mmCIF file of C-alpha atoms in Angstrom:
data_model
loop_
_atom_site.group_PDB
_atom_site.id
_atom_site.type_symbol
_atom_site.label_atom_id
_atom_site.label_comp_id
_atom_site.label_asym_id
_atom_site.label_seq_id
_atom_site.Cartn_x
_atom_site.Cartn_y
_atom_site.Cartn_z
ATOM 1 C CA UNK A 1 -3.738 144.433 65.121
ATOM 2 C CA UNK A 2 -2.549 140.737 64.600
ATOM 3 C CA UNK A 3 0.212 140.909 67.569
ATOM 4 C CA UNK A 4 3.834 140.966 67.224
ATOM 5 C CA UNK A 5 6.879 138.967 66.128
ATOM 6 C CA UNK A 6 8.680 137.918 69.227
ATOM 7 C CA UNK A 7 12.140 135.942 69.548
ATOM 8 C CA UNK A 8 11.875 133.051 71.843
ATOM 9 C CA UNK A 9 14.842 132.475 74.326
ATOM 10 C CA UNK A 10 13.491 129.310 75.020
ATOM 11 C CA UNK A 11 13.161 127.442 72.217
ATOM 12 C CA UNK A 12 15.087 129.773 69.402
ATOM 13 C CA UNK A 13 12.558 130.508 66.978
ATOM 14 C CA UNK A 14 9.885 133.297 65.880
ATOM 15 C CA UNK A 15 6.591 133.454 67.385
ATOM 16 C CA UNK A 16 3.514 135.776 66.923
ATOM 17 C CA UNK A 17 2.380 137.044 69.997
ATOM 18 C CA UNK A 18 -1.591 138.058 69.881
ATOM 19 C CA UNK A 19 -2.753 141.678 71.051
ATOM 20 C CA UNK A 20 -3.302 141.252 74.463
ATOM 21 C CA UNK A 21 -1.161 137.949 75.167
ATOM 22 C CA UNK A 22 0.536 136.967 77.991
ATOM 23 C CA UNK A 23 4.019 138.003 77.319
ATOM 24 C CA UNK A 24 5.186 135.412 80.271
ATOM 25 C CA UNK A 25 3.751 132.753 79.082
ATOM 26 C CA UNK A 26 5.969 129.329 78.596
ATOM 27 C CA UNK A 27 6.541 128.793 74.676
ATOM 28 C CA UNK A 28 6.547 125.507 75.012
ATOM 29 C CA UNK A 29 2.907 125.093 76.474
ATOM 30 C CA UNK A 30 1.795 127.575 73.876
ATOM 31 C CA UNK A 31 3.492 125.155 71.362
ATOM 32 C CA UNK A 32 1.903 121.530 72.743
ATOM 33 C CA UNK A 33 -1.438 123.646 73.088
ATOM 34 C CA UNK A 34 -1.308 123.997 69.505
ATOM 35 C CA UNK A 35 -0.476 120.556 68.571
ATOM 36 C CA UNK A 36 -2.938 118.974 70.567
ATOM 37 C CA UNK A 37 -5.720 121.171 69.201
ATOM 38 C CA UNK A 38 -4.694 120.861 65.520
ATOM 39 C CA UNK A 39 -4.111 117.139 66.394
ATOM 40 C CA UNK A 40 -7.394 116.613 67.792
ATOM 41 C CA UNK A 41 -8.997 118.408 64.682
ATOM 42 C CA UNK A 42 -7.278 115.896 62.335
ATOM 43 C CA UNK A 43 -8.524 113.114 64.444
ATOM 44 C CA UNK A 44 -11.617 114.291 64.352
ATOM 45 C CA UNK A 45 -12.462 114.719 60.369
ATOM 46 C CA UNK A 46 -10.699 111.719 60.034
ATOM 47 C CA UNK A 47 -12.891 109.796 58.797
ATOM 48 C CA UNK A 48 -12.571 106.170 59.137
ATOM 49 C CA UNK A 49 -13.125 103.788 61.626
ATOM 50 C CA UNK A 50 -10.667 103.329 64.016
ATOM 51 C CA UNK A 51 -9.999 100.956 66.589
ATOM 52 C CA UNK A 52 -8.020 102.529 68.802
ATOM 53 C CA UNK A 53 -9.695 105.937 68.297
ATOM 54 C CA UNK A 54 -10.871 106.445 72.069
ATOM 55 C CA UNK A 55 -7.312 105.735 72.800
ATOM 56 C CA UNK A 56 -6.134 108.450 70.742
ATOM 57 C CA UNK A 57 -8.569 110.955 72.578
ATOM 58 C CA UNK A 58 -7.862 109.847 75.854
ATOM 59 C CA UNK A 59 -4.330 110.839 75.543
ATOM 60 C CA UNK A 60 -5.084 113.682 73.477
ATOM 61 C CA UNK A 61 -7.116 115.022 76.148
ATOM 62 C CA UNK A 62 -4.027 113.746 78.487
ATOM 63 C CA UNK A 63 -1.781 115.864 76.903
ATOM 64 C CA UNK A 64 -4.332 119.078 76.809
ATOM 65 C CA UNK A 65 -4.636 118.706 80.632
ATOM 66 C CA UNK A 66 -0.939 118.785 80.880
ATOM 67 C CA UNK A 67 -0.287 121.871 78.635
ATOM 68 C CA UNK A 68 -3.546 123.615 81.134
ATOM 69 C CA UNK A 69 -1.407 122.600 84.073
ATOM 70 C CA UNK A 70 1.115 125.105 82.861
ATOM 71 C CA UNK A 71 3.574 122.421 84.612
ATOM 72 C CA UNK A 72 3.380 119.279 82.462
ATOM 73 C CA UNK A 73 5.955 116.234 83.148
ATOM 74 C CA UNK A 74 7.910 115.185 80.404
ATOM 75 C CA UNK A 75 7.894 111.915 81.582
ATOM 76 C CA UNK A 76 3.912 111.869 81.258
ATOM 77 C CA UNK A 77 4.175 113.653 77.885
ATOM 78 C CA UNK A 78 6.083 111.357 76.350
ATOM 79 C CA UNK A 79 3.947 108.284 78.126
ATOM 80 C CA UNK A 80 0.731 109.910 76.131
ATOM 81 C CA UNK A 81 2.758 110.277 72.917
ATOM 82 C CA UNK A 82 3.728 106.993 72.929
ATOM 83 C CA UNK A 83 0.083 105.698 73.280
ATOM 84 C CA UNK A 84 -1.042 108.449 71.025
ATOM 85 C CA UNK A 85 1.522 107.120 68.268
ATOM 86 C CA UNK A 86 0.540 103.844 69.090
ATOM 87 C CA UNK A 87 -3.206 103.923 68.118
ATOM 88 C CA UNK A 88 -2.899 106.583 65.548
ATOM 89 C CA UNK A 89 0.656 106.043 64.097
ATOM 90 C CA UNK A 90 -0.159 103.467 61.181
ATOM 91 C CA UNK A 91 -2.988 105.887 59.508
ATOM 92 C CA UNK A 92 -0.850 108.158 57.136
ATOM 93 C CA UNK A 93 -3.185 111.424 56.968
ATOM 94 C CA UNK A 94 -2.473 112.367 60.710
ATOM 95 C CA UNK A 95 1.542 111.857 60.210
ATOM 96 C CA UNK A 96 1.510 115.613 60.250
ATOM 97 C CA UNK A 97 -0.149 116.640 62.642
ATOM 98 C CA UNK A 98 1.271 113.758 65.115
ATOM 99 C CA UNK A 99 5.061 114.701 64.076
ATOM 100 C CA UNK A 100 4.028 118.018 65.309
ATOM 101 C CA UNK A 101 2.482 116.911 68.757
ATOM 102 C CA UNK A 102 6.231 114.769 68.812
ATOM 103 C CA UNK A 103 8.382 118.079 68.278
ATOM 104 C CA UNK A 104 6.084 120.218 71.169
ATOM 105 C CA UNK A 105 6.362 117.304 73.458
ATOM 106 C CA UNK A 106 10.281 117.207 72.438
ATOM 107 C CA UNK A 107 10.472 121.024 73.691
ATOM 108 C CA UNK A 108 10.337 119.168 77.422
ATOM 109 C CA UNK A 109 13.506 117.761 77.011
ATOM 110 C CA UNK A 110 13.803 114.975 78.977
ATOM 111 C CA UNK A 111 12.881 115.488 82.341
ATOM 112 C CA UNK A 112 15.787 113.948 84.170
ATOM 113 C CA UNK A 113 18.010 116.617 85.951
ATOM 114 C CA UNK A 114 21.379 116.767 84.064
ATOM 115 C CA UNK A 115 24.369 114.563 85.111
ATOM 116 C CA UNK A 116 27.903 116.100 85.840
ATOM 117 C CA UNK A 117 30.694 114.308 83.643
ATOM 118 C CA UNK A 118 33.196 115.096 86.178
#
């Protein structure tokens, strides 16, 4: 069995849930998991040289921590994108898989309590 199709509250779209998943488990951290990994992947069969690559795996591995936390700041998310863009962001074949650790990191919002407007 490959798991079911599940409708996430959450974030409003389709997900498959694997056989023997954690139902409860936070979307969100599912969906930076899988950005980081597929992220990391591209980084690593990249192959050129370069020069900010430890960079890039220091905040990849930043952002993995995070996601295992199962509590992740958004403030410290988007600090690690930002240096993750930064050293990776000129080198067109990991656009994709960047944009995608971008939209899970997104998913945070922005981690400032909301204001009233009165």
């Amino acid at each position: 069995m490959w798991g079911e199709n599940v409708r996430s509250e959450t974030v409003g779209k389709r997900r498959v849930v694997a056989a023997g998943h954690d139902a409860g488990a936070d979307p969100r951290i599912e969906a930076l998991s899988r950005a980081v990994h597929r992220m990391r992947r591209a980084l690593d069969g990249h192959p050129a040289e370069l020069r900010d690559r430890r960079e890039a795996e220091r905040e990849l591995e930043a952002l993995a921590a995070a996601a295992r936390s199962e509590a992740p700041v958004a403030e410290e998310l988007r600090h690690s994108l930002l240096l993750l863009a930064a050293a990776v962001g000129s080198v067109s074949a990991l656009a994709r898989p960047l944009a995608a650790v971008r939209e899970a990191v997104e998913l945070f919002g922005t981690g400032r309590p909301p204001t009233g407007t009165g």
